[in-house]
């Protein structure tokens, strides 16, 4: 029984030493280099490509103009059970008069 206990203890201690020594024996330079290269050669070019695409799309949209859809006063849209707690109470918090209609229609059509 003593031999079995001694062998088990020795094996357990050896495994513990190996597991504890693993972190100190290896450096993390490989992981750092991997993520640095990932950032420089993949992430930054992707951001640049998407930025150029969005800029070109916005320029094209500005060139052709943006027509908003015709206002149709559907009963189930823009239901106001109570007023908004800011401003006059009819406009949403981030209201854009060219895009967001009021319950009666676009603001530009009223003037």
PDB file of N, CA and C in Angstrom:
ATOM      1  N   UNK A   1       0.826  -1.186   0.000  1.00  0.00           N
ATOM      2  CA  UNK A   1       0.000   0.000   0.000  1.00  0.00           C
ATOM      3  C   UNK A   1       0.871   1.251   0.000  1.00  0.00           C
ATOM      4  N   UNK A   2       1.954   1.201   0.755  1.00  0.00           N
ATOM      5  CA  UNK A   2       2.859   2.334   0.851  1.00  0.00           C
ATOM      6  C   UNK A   2       3.498   2.633  -0.507  1.00  0.00           C
ATOM      7  N   UNK A   3       3.852   1.584  -1.244  1.00  0.00           N
ATOM      8  CA  UNK A   3       4.461   1.772  -2.563  1.00  0.00           C
ATOM      9  C   UNK A   3       3.472   2.431  -3.523  1.00  0.00           C
ATOM     10  N   UNK A   4       2.207   2.027  -3.477  1.00  0.00           N
ATOM     11  CA  UNK A   4       1.172   2.600  -4.336  1.00  0.00           C
ATOM     12  C   UNK A   4       0.960   4.070  -4.005  1.00  0.00           C
ATOM     13  N   UNK A   5       0.900   4.401  -2.737  1.00  0.00           N
ATOM     14  CA  UNK A   5       0.726   5.784  -2.310  1.00  0.00           C
ATOM     15  C   UNK A   5       1.925   6.639  -2.730  1.00  0.00           C
ATOM     16  N   UNK A   6       3.133   6.091  -2.564  1.00  0.00           N
ATOM     17  CA  UNK A   6       4.349   6.814  -2.939  1.00  0.00           C
ATOM     18  C   UNK A   6       4.392   7.056  -4.447  1.00  0.00           C
ATOM     19  N   UNK A   7       4.021   6.051  -5.237  1.00  0.00           N
ATOM     20  CA  UNK A   7       4.027   6.185  -6.695  1.00  0.00           C
ATOM     21  C   UNK A   7       2.978   7.206  -7.143  1.00  0.00           C
ATOM     22  N   UNK A   8       1.800   7.174  -6.559  1.00  0.00           N
ATOM     23  CA  UNK A   8       0.732   8.108  -6.907  1.00  0.00           C
ATOM     24  C   UNK A   8       1.140   9.534  -6.551  1.00  0.00           C
ATOM     25  N   UNK A   9       1.709   9.711  -5.387  1.00  0.00           N
ATOM     26  CA  UNK A   9       2.142  11.038  -4.955  1.00  0.00           C
ATOM     27  C   UNK A   9       3.242  11.572  -5.861  1.00  0.00           C
ATOM     28  N   UNK A  10       4.200  10.742  -6.195  1.00  0.00           N
ATOM     29  CA  UNK A  10       5.300  11.155  -7.065  1.00  0.00           C
ATOM     30  C   UNK A  10       4.775  11.539  -8.444  1.00  0.00           C
ATOM     31  N   UNK A  11       3.877  10.742  -8.974  1.00  0.00           N
ATOM     32  CA  UNK A  11       3.298  11.030 -10.290  1.00  0.00           C
ATOM     33  C   UNK A  11       2.502  12.329 -10.255  1.00  0.00           C
ATOM     34  N   UNK A  12       1.731  12.524  -9.214  1.00  0.00           N
ATOM     35  CA  UNK A  12       0.920  13.738  -9.091  1.00  0.00           C
ATOM     36  C   UNK A  12       1.810  14.966  -8.970  1.00  0.00           C
ATOM     37  N   UNK A  13       2.858  14.877  -8.168  1.00  0.00           N
ATOM     38  CA  UNK A  13       3.776  16.008  -8.020  1.00  0.00           C
ATOM     39  C   UNK A  13       4.509  16.307  -9.324  1.00  0.00           C
ATOM     40  N   UNK A  14       4.882  15.282 -10.049  1.00  0.00           N
ATOM     41  CA  UNK A  14       5.567  15.484 -11.329  1.00  0.00           C
ATOM     42  C   UNK A  14       4.645  16.182 -12.328  1.00  0.00           C
ATOM     43  N   UNK A  15       3.382  15.777 -12.353  1.00  0.00           N
ATOM     44  CA  UNK A  15       2.420  16.421 -13.254  1.00  0.00           C
ATOM     45  C   UNK A  15       2.193  17.872 -12.846  1.00  0.00           C
ATOM     46  N   UNK A  16       2.132  18.127 -11.558  1.00  0.00           N
ATOM     47  CA  UNK A  16       1.939  19.493 -11.081  1.00  0.00           C
ATOM     48  C   UNK A  16       3.125  20.372 -11.462  1.00  0.00           C
ATOM     49  N   UNK A  17       4.346  19.847 -11.354  1.00  0.00           N
ATOM     50  CA  UNK A  17       5.535  20.609 -11.735  1.00  0.00           C
ATOM     51  C   UNK A  17       5.525  20.925 -13.233  1.00  0.00           C
ATOM     52  N   UNK A  18       5.145  19.933 -14.029  1.00  0.00           N
ATOM     53  CA  UNK A  18       5.094  20.158 -15.479  1.00  0.00           C
ATOM     54  C   UNK A  18       4.059  21.218 -15.840  1.00  0.00           C
ATOM     55  N   UNK A  19       2.911  21.164 -15.199  1.00  0.00           N
ATOM     56  CA  UNK A  19       1.855  22.134 -15.501  1.00  0.00           C
ATOM     57  C   UNK A  19       2.239  23.524 -15.016  1.00  0.00           C
ATOM     58  N   UNK A  20       2.879  23.616 -13.875  1.00  0.00           N
ATOM     59  CA  UNK A  20       3.296  24.911 -13.344  1.00  0.00           C
ATOM     60  C   UNK A  20       4.437  25.496 -14.160  1.00  0.00           C
ATOM     61  N   UNK A  21       5.283  24.676 -14.686  1.00  0.00           N
ATOM     62  CA  UNK A  21       6.432  25.157 -15.437  1.00  0.00           C
ATOM     63  C   UNK A  21       6.109  25.527 -16.866  1.00  0.00           C
ATOM     64  N   UNK A  22       4.977  25.117 -17.365  1.00  0.00           N
ATOM     65  CA  UNK A  22       4.634  25.365 -18.762  1.00  0.00           C
ATOM     66  C   UNK A  22       4.513  26.847 -19.051  1.00  0.00           C
ATOM     67  N   UNK A  23       3.851  27.578 -18.196  1.00  0.00           N
ATOM     68  CA  UNK A  23       3.641  29.002 -18.441  1.00  0.00           C
ATOM     69  C   UNK A  23       4.945  29.774 -18.388  1.00  0.00           C
ATOM     70  N   UNK A  24       5.842  29.397 -17.500  1.00  0.00           N
ATOM     71  CA  UNK A  24       7.105  30.121 -17.371  1.00  0.00           C
ATOM     72  C   UNK A  24       8.076  29.743 -18.484  1.00  0.00           C
ATOM     73  N   UNK A  25       7.970  28.540 -19.004  1.00  0.00           N
ATOM     74  CA  UNK A  25       8.928  28.073 -20.002  1.00  0.00           C
ATOM     75  C   UNK A  25       8.675  28.688 -21.371  1.00  0.00           C
ATOM     76  N   UNK A  26       7.429  28.950 -21.723  1.00  0.00           N
ATOM     77  CA  UNK A  26       7.088  29.475 -23.038  1.00  0.00           C
ATOM     78  C   UNK A  26       6.761  30.956 -22.933  1.00  0.00           C
ATOM     79  N   UNK A  27       7.189  31.704 -23.934  1.00  0.00           N
ATOM     80  CA  UNK A  27       6.845  33.121 -23.960  1.00  0.00           C
ATOM     81  C   UNK A  27       5.616  33.319 -24.842  1.00  0.00           C
ATOM     82  N   UNK A  28       5.042  34.475 -24.740  1.00  0.00           N
ATOM     83  CA  UNK A  28       3.837  34.784 -25.506  1.00  0.00           C
ATOM     84  C   UNK A  28       4.151  35.677 -26.698  1.00  0.00           C
ATOM     85  N   UNK A  29       5.389  35.691 -27.131  1.00  0.00           N
ATOM     86  CA  UNK A  29       5.767  36.521 -28.268  1.00  0.00           C
ATOM     87  C   UNK A  29       5.085  36.075 -29.548  1.00  0.00           C
ATOM     88  N   UNK A  30       4.871  34.797 -29.703  1.00  0.00           N
ATOM     89  CA  UNK A  30       4.209  34.300 -30.909  1.00  0.00           C
ATOM     90  C   UNK A  30       2.788  34.815 -31.012  1.00  0.00           C
ATOM     91  N   UNK A  31       2.072  34.840 -29.910  1.00  0.00           N
ATOM     92  CA  UNK A  31       0.708  35.358 -29.911  1.00  0.00           C
ATOM     93  C   UNK A  31       0.669  36.845 -30.168  1.00  0.00           C
ATOM     94  N   UNK A  32       1.615  37.565 -29.586  1.00  0.00           N
ATOM     95  CA  UNK A  32       1.671  39.000 -29.798  1.00  0.00           C
ATOM     96  C   UNK A  32       1.966  39.316 -31.260  1.00  0.00           C
ATOM     97  N   UNK A  33       2.902  38.595 -31.853  1.00  0.00           N
ATOM     98  CA  UNK A  33       3.238  38.811 -33.266  1.00  0.00           C
ATOM     99  C   UNK A  33       2.055  38.472 -34.166  1.00  0.00           C
ATOM    100  N   UNK A  34       1.346  37.407 -33.820  1.00  0.00           N
ATOM    101  CA  UNK A  34       0.181  37.006 -34.608  1.00  0.00           C
ATOM    102  C   UNK A  34      -0.863  38.118 -34.636  1.00  0.00           C
ATOM    103  N   UNK A  35      -1.209  38.670 -33.475  1.00  0.00           N
ATOM    104  CA  UNK A  35      -2.246  39.694 -33.423  1.00  0.00           C
ATOM    105  C   UNK A  35      -1.767  41.023 -33.986  1.00  0.00           C
ATOM    106  N   UNK A  36      -0.471  41.296 -33.866  1.00  0.00           N
ATOM    107  CA  UNK A  36       0.068  42.507 -34.480  1.00  0.00           C
ATOM    108  C   UNK A  36      -0.037  42.408 -35.998  1.00  0.00           C
ATOM    109  N   UNK A  37       0.369  41.262 -36.550  1.00  0.00           N
ATOM    110  CA  UNK A  37       0.265  41.060 -38.001  1.00  0.00           C
ATOM    111  C   UNK A  37      -1.188  41.047 -38.454  1.00  0.00           C
ATOM    112  N   UNK A  38      -2.058  40.443 -37.666  1.00  0.00           N
ATOM    113  CA  UNK A  38      -3.485  40.432 -37.988  1.00  0.00           C
ATOM    114  C   UNK A  38      -4.013  41.861 -38.067  1.00  0.00           C
ATOM    115  N   UNK A  39      -3.644  42.693 -37.097  1.00  0.00           N
ATOM    116  CA  UNK A  39      -4.113  44.079 -37.082  1.00  0.00           C
ATOM    117  C   UNK A  39      -3.568  44.870 -38.258  1.00  0.00           C
ATOM    118  N   UNK A  40      -2.280  44.711 -38.532  1.00  0.00           N
ATOM    119  CA  UNK A  40      -1.657  45.514 -39.580  1.00  0.00           C
ATOM    120  C   UNK A  40      -2.034  45.084 -40.989  1.00  0.00           C
ATOM    121  N   UNK A  41      -2.094  43.777 -41.221  1.00  0.00           N
ATOM    122  CA  UNK A  41      -2.255  43.288 -42.584  1.00  0.00           C
ATOM    123  C   UNK A  41      -3.665  42.832 -42.936  1.00  0.00           C
ATOM    124  N   UNK A  42      -4.547  42.746 -41.963  1.00  0.00           N
ATOM    125  CA  UNK A  42      -5.915  42.337 -42.266  1.00  0.00           C
ATOM    126  C   UNK A  42      -6.934  43.373 -41.795  1.00  0.00           C
ATOM    127  N   UNK A  43      -6.873  43.756 -40.541  1.00  0.00           N
ATOM    128  CA  UNK A  43      -7.889  44.649 -39.986  1.00  0.00           C
ATOM    129  C   UNK A  43      -7.803  46.054 -40.582  1.00  0.00           C
ATOM    130  N   UNK A  44      -6.629  46.648 -40.598  1.00  0.00           N
ATOM    131  CA  UNK A  44      -6.502  48.006 -41.129  1.00  0.00           C
ATOM    132  C   UNK A  44      -6.848  48.102 -42.616  1.00  0.00           C
ATOM    133  N   UNK A  45      -6.396  47.180 -43.477  1.00  0.00           N
ATOM    134  CA  UNK A  45      -6.840  47.254 -44.874  1.00  0.00           C
ATOM    135  C   UNK A  45      -8.356  47.083 -45.031  1.00  0.00           C
ATOM    136  N   UNK A  46      -8.959  46.229 -44.227  1.00  0.00           N
ATOM    137  CA  UNK A  46     -10.417  46.061 -44.302  1.00  0.00           C
ATOM    138  C   UNK A  46     -11.133  47.349 -43.917  1.00  0.00           C
ATOM    139  N   UNK A  47     -10.665  48.014 -42.873  1.00  0.00           N
ATOM    140  CA  UNK A  47     -11.261  49.288 -42.466  1.00  0.00           C
ATOM    141  C   UNK A  47     -11.092  50.322 -43.574  1.00  0.00           C
ATOM    142  N   UNK A  48      -9.931  50.364 -44.200  1.00  0.00           N
ATOM    143  CA  UNK A  48      -9.692  51.313 -45.288  1.00  0.00           C
ATOM    144  C   UNK A  48     -10.602  51.031 -46.480  1.00  0.00           C
ATOM    145  N   UNK A  49     -10.763  49.777 -46.850  1.00  0.00           N
ATOM    146  CA  UNK A  49     -11.621  49.414 -47.984  1.00  0.00           C
ATOM    147  C   UNK A  49     -13.073  49.781 -47.706  1.00  0.00           C
ATOM    148  N   UNK A  50     -13.557  49.487 -46.520  1.00  0.00           N
ATOM    149  CA  UNK A  50     -14.944  49.814 -46.166  1.00  0.00           C
ATOM    150  C   UNK A  50     -15.136  51.326 -46.119  1.00  0.00           C
ATOM    151  N   UNK A  51     -14.141  52.066 -45.650  1.00  0.00           N
ATOM    152  CA  UNK A  51     -14.239  53.529 -45.612  1.00  0.00           C
ATOM    153  C   UNK A  51     -14.334  54.107 -47.019  1.00  0.00           C
ATOM    154  N   UNK A  52     -13.501  53.616 -47.928  1.00  0.00           N
ATOM    155  CA  UNK A  52     -13.543  54.094 -49.315  1.00  0.00           C
ATOM    156  C   UNK A  52     -14.884  53.745 -49.955  1.00  0.00           C
ATOM    157  N   UNK A  53     -15.377  52.540 -49.713  1.00  0.00           N
ATOM    158  CA  UNK A  53     -16.667  52.132 -50.268  1.00  0.00           C
ATOM    159  C   UNK A  53     -17.786  53.043 -49.770  1.00  0.00           C
ATOM    160  N   UNK A  54     -17.807  53.313 -48.467  1.00  0.00           N
ATOM    161  CA  UNK A  54     -18.853  54.175 -47.912  1.00  0.00           C
ATOM    162  C   UNK A  54     -18.743  55.596 -48.437  1.00  0.00           C
ATOM    163  N   UNK A  55     -17.533  56.111 -48.580  1.00  0.00           N
ATOM    164  CA  UNK A  55     -17.347  57.451 -49.122  1.00  0.00           C
ATOM    165  C   UNK A  55     -17.868  57.533 -50.548  1.00  0.00           C
ATOM    166  N   UNK A  56     -17.552  56.531 -51.365  1.00  0.00           N
ATOM    167  CA  UNK A  56     -18.024  56.525 -52.752  1.00  0.00           C
ATOM    168  C   UNK A  56     -19.542  56.407 -52.809  1.00  0.00           C
ATOM    169  N   UNK A  57     -20.114  55.590 -51.935  1.00  0.00           N
ATOM    170  CA  UNK A  57     -21.569  55.425 -51.903  1.00  0.00           C
ATOM    171  C   UNK A  57     -22.252  56.733 -51.500  1.00  0.00           C
ATOM    172  N   UNK A  58     -21.700  57.419 -50.506  1.00  0.00           N
ATOM    173  CA  UNK A  58     -22.284  58.690 -50.076  1.00  0.00           C
ATOM    174  C   UNK A  58     -22.150  59.751 -51.159  1.00  0.00           C
ATOM    175  N   UNK A  59     -21.021  59.769 -51.861  1.00  0.00           N
ATOM    176  CA  UNK A  59     -20.830  60.737 -52.943  1.00  0.00           C
ATOM    177  C   UNK A  59     -21.815  60.478 -54.077  1.00  0.00           C
ATOM    178  N   UNK A  60     -22.033  59.215 -54.399  1.00  0.00           N
ATOM    179  CA  UNK A  60     -22.980  58.866 -55.453  1.00  0.00           C
ATOM    180  C   UNK A  60     -24.402  59.242 -55.044  1.00  0.00           C
ATOM    181  N   UNK A  61     -24.745  59.011 -53.794  1.00  0.00           N
ATOM    182  CA  UNK A  61     -26.082  59.351 -53.314  1.00  0.00           C
ATOM    183  C   UNK A  61     -26.292  60.861 -53.309  1.00  0.00           C
ATOM    184  N   UNK A  62     -25.265  61.619 -52.937  1.00  0.00           N
ATOM    185  CA  UNK A  62     -25.370  63.075 -52.935  1.00  0.00           C
ATOM    186  C   UNK A  62     -25.481  63.608 -54.363  1.00  0.00           C
ATOM    187  N   UNK A  63     -24.823  62.949 -55.293  1.00  0.00           N
ATOM    188  CA  UNK A  63     -24.854  63.372 -56.689  1.00  0.00           C
ATOM    189  C   UNK A  63     -26.238  63.178 -57.304  1.00  0.00           C
ATOM    190  N   UNK A  64     -26.865  62.050 -57.021  1.00  0.00           N
ATOM    191  CA  UNK A  64     -28.160  61.748 -57.612  1.00  0.00           C
ATOM    192  C   UNK A  64     -29.324  62.282 -56.795  1.00  0.00           C
ATOM    193  N   UNK A  65     -29.058  62.717 -55.606  1.00  0.00           N
ATOM    194  CA  UNK A  65     -30.137  63.207 -54.758  1.00  0.00           C
ATOM    195  C   UNK A  65     -30.862  62.051 -54.092  1.00  0.00           C
ATOM    196  N   UNK A  66     -31.523  62.363 -53.023  1.00  0.00           N
ATOM    197  CA  UNK A  66     -32.235  61.331 -52.272  1.00  0.00           C
ATOM    198  C   UNK A  66     -33.706  61.720 -52.201  1.00  0.00           C
ATOM    199  N   UNK A  67     -34.542  60.923 -52.842  1.00  0.00           N
ATOM    200  CA  UNK A  67     -35.972  61.191 -52.791  1.00  0.00           C
ATOM    201  C   UNK A  67     -36.587  60.370 -51.673  1.00  0.00           C
ATOM    202  N   UNK A  68     -37.326  61.037 -50.834  1.00  0.00           N
ATOM    203  CA  UNK A  68     -37.966  60.310 -49.742  1.00  0.00           C
ATOM    204  C   UNK A  68     -39.263  59.692 -50.247  1.00  0.00           C
ATOM    205  N   UNK A  69     -39.695  58.636 -49.599  1.00  0.00           N
ATOM    206  CA  UNK A  69     -40.939  57.995 -50.032  1.00  0.00           C
ATOM    207  C   UNK A  69     -42.148  58.878 -49.744  1.00  0.00           C
ATOM    208  N   UNK A  70     -43.181  58.679 -50.529  1.00  0.00           N
ATOM    209  CA  UNK A  70     -44.412  59.442 -50.343  1.00  0.00           C
ATOM    210  C   UNK A  70     -45.031  59.097 -48.993  1.00  0.00           C
ATOM    211  N   UNK A  71     -45.579  60.101 -48.318  1.00  0.00           N
ATOM    212  CA  UNK A  71     -46.187  59.878 -47.008  1.00  0.00           C
ATOM    213  C   UNK A  71     -47.565  59.251 -47.179  1.00  0.00           C
ATOM    214  N   UNK A  72     -47.763  58.132 -46.503  1.00  0.00           N
ATOM    215  CA  UNK A  72     -49.061  57.462 -46.477  1.00  0.00           C
ATOM    216  C   UNK A  72     -49.471  57.381 -45.010  1.00  0.00           C
ATOM    217  N   UNK A  73     -50.582  58.008 -44.618  1.00  0.00           N
ATOM    218  CA  UNK A  73     -50.966  58.043 -43.196  1.00  0.00           C
ATOM    219  C   UNK A  73     -51.610  56.737 -42.724  1.00  0.00           C
ATOM    220  N   UNK A  74     -50.803  55.695 -42.554  1.00  0.00           N
ATOM    221  CA  UNK A  74     -51.324  54.437 -42.035  1.00  0.00           C
ATOM    222  C   UNK A  74     -51.772  54.624 -40.589  1.00  0.00           C
ATOM    223  N   UNK A  75     -52.861  53.969 -40.215  1.00  0.00           N
ATOM    224  CA  UNK A  75     -53.405  54.127 -38.864  1.00  0.00           C
ATOM    225  C   UNK A  75     -52.495  53.527 -37.794  1.00  0.00           C
ATOM    226  N   UNK A  76     -51.786  52.458 -38.119  1.00  0.00           N
ATOM    227  CA  UNK A  76     -50.991  51.763 -37.107  1.00  0.00           C
ATOM    228  C   UNK A  76     -49.593  52.353 -36.911  1.00  0.00           C
ATOM    229  N   UNK A  77     -49.200  53.291 -37.738  1.00  0.00           N
ATOM    230  CA  UNK A  77     -47.889  53.921 -37.590  1.00  0.00           C
ATOM    231  C   UNK A  77     -48.021  55.277 -36.902  1.00  0.00           C
ATOM    232  N   UNK A  78     -46.994  55.666 -36.191  1.00  0.00           N
ATOM    233  CA  UNK A  78     -46.916  56.966 -35.524  1.00  0.00           C
ATOM    234  C   UNK A  78     -48.087  57.201 -34.576  1.00  0.00           C
ATOM    235  N   UNK A  79     -48.449  56.187 -33.806  1.00  0.00           N
ATOM    236  CA  UNK A  79     -49.494  56.329 -32.789  1.00  0.00           C
ATOM    237  C   UNK A  79     -48.886  57.068 -31.605  1.00  0.00           C
ATOM    238  N   UNK A  80     -49.521  58.156 -31.176  1.00  0.00           N
ATOM    239  CA  UNK A  80     -49.041  58.933 -30.031  1.00  0.00           C
ATOM    240  C   UNK A  80     -50.097  58.867 -28.927  1.00  0.00           C
ATOM    241  N   UNK A  81     -49.902  57.974 -27.958  1.00  0.00           N
ATOM    242  CA  UNK A  81     -50.823  57.904 -26.827  1.00  0.00           C
ATOM    243  C   UNK A  81     -50.573  59.032 -25.838  1.00  0.00           C
ATOM    244  N   UNK A  82     -49.337  59.454 -25.740  1.00  0.00           N
ATOM    245  CA  UNK A  82     -48.998  60.630 -24.939  1.00  0.00           C
ATOM    246  C   UNK A  82     -47.805  61.309 -25.585  1.00  0.00           C
ATOM    247  N   UNK A  83     -47.634  62.568 -25.272  1.00  0.00           N
ATOM    248  CA  UNK A  83     -46.588  63.369 -25.900  1.00  0.00           C
ATOM    249  C   UNK A  83     -45.211  62.937 -25.411  1.00  0.00           C
ATOM    250  N   UNK A  84     -44.196  63.144 -26.269  1.00  0.00           N
ATOM    251  CA  UNK A  84     -42.822  62.899 -25.854  1.00  0.00           C
ATOM    252  C   UNK A  84     -42.443  63.931 -24.793  1.00  0.00           C
ATOM    253  N   UNK A  85     -41.565  63.589 -23.850  1.00  0.00           N
ATOM    254  CA  UNK A  85     -41.234  64.525 -22.770  1.00  0.00           C
ATOM    255  C   UNK A  85     -40.246  65.626 -23.169  1.00  0.00           C
ATOM    256  N   UNK A  86     -39.905  65.759 -24.438  1.00  0.00           N
ATOM    257  CA  UNK A  86     -38.980  66.799 -24.866  1.00  0.00           C
ATOM    258  C   UNK A  86     -39.615  67.618 -25.975  1.00  0.00           C
ATOM    259  N   UNK A  87     -39.185  68.857 -26.089  1.00  0.00           N
ATOM    260  CA  UNK A  87     -39.651  69.735 -27.153  1.00  0.00           C
ATOM    261  C   UNK A  87     -41.155  69.916 -27.153  1.00  0.00           C
ATOM    262  N   UNK A  88     -41.735  69.926 -28.335  1.00  0.00           N
ATOM    263  CA  UNK A  88     -43.184  70.108 -28.455  1.00  0.00           C
ATOM    264  C   UNK A  88     -43.956  68.808 -28.238  1.00  0.00           C
ATOM    265  N   UNK A  89     -43.253  67.689 -28.168  1.00  0.00           N
ATOM    266  CA  UNK A  89     -43.894  66.418 -27.860  1.00  0.00           C
ATOM    267  C   UNK A  89     -44.290  65.578 -29.056  1.00  0.00           C
ATOM    268  N   UNK A  90     -44.135  66.090 -30.270  1.00  0.00           N
ATOM    269  CA  UNK A  90     -44.519  65.343 -31.462  1.00  0.00           C
ATOM    270  C   UNK A  90     -43.325  64.723 -32.184  1.00  0.00           C
ATOM    271  N   UNK A  91     -42.141  65.289 -31.963  1.00  0.00           N
ATOM    272  CA  UNK A  91     -40.953  64.827 -32.688  1.00  0.00           C
ATOM    273  C   UNK A  91     -40.172  63.834 -31.839  1.00  0.00           C
ATOM    274  N   UNK A  92     -39.592  62.822 -32.507  1.00  0.00           N
ATOM    275  CA  UNK A  92     -38.766  61.848 -31.800  1.00  0.00           C
ATOM    276  C   UNK A  92     -37.484  62.521 -31.313  1.00  0.00           C
ATOM    277  N   UNK A  93     -36.740  61.831 -30.466  1.00  0.00           N
ATOM    278  CA  UNK A  93     -35.550  62.427 -29.861  1.00  0.00           C
ATOM    279  C   UNK A  93     -34.517  62.814 -30.920  1.00  0.00           C
ATOM    280  N   UNK A  94     -34.275  61.967 -31.899  1.00  0.00           N
ATOM    281  CA  UNK A  94     -33.325  62.261 -32.973  1.00  0.00           C
ATOM    282  C   UNK A  94     -34.107  62.512 -34.259  1.00  0.00           C
ATOM    283  N   UNK A  95     -34.903  63.548 -34.277  1.00  0.00           N
ATOM    284  CA  UNK A  95     -35.807  63.838 -35.382  1.00  0.00           C
ATOM    285  C   UNK A  95     -35.061  64.514 -36.527  1.00  0.00           C
ATOM    286  N   UNK A  96     -35.300  64.029 -37.747  1.00  0.00           N
ATOM    287  CA  UNK A  96     -34.753  64.631 -38.956  1.00  0.00           C
ATOM    288  C   UNK A  96     -35.946  65.028 -39.816  1.00  0.00           C
ATOM    289  N   UNK A  97     -36.192  66.318 -40.027  1.00  0.00           N
ATOM    290  CA  UNK A  97     -37.401  66.742 -40.742  1.00  0.00           C
ATOM    291  C   UNK A  97     -37.463  66.285 -42.197  1.00  0.00           C
ATOM    292  N   UNK A  98     -36.330  65.915 -42.779  1.00  0.00           N
ATOM    293  CA  UNK A  98     -36.333  65.469 -44.174  1.00  0.00           C
ATOM    294  C   UNK A  98     -36.642  63.984 -44.303  1.00  0.00           C
ATOM    295  N   UNK A  99     -36.480  63.224 -43.220  1.00  0.00           N
ATOM    296  CA  UNK A  99     -36.640  61.774 -43.287  1.00  0.00           C
ATOM    297  C   UNK A  99     -37.783  61.277 -42.406  1.00  0.00           C
ATOM    298  N   UNK A 100     -37.939  61.853 -41.214  1.00  0.00           N
ATOM    299  CA  UNK A 100     -38.932  61.376 -40.254  1.00  0.00           C
ATOM    300  C   UNK A 100     -40.211  62.199 -40.334  1.00  0.00           C
ATOM    301  N   UNK A 101     -41.323  61.599 -40.760  1.00  0.00           N
ATOM    302  CA  UNK A 101     -42.571  62.358 -40.812  1.00  0.00           C
ATOM    303  C   UNK A 101     -43.240  62.441 -39.440  1.00  0.00           C
ATOM    304  N   UNK A 102     -44.045  63.460 -39.275  1.00  0.00           N
ATOM    305  CA  UNK A 102     -44.911  63.589 -38.105  1.00  0.00           C
ATOM    306  C   UNK A 102     -46.185  62.792 -38.386  1.00  0.00           C
ATOM    307  N   UNK A 103     -47.091  62.645 -37.442  1.00  0.00           N
ATOM    308  CA  UNK A 103     -48.323  61.889 -37.717  1.00  0.00           C
ATOM    309  C   UNK A 103     -49.154  62.455 -38.867  1.00  0.00           C
ATOM    310  N   UNK A 104     -48.984  63.743 -39.171  1.00  0.00           N
ATOM    311  CA  UNK A 104     -49.765  64.352 -40.250  1.00  0.00           C
ATOM    312  C   UNK A 104     -49.009  64.452 -41.566  1.00  0.00           C
ATOM    313  N   UNK A 105     -47.725  64.113 -41.588  1.00  0.00           N
ATOM    314  CA  UNK A 105     -46.932  64.172 -42.812  1.00  0.00           C
ATOM    315  C   UNK A 105     -45.576  64.798 -42.562  1.00  0.00           C
ATOM    316  N   UNK A 106     -44.832  64.992 -43.646  1.00  0.00           N
ATOM    317  CA  UNK A 106     -43.510  65.602 -43.533  1.00  0.00           C
ATOM    318  C   UNK A 106     -43.643  67.079 -43.187  1.00  0.00           C
ATOM    319  N   UNK A 107     -42.674  67.612 -42.465  1.00  0.00           N
ATOM    320  CA  UNK A 107     -42.722  69.017 -42.056  1.00  0.00           C
ATOM    321  C   UNK A 107     -42.573  69.948 -43.247  1.00  0.00           C
ATOM    322  N   UNK A 108     -41.767  69.579 -44.226  1.00  0.00           N
ATOM    323  CA  UNK A 108     -41.546  70.438 -45.385  1.00  0.00           C
ATOM    324  C   UNK A 108     -42.822  70.623 -46.196  1.00  0.00           C
ATOM    325  N   UNK A 109     -43.705  69.636 -46.180  1.00  0.00           N
ATOM    326  CA  UNK A 109     -44.956  69.720 -46.932  1.00  0.00           C
ATOM    327  C   UNK A 109     -45.936  70.690 -46.295  1.00  0.00           C
ATOM    328  N   UNK A 110     -45.798  70.957 -44.992  1.00  0.00           N
ATOM    329  CA  UNK A 110     -46.735  71.828 -44.284  1.00  0.00           C
ATOM    330  C   UNK A 110     -46.448  73.296 -44.551  1.00  0.00           C
ATOM    331  N   UNK A 111     -45.204  73.635 -44.908  1.00  0.00           N
ATOM    332  CA  UNK A 111     -44.834  75.048 -45.027  1.00  0.00           C
ATOM    333  C   UNK A 111     -44.872  75.511 -46.441  1.00  0.00           C
TER     334      UNK A 111
END
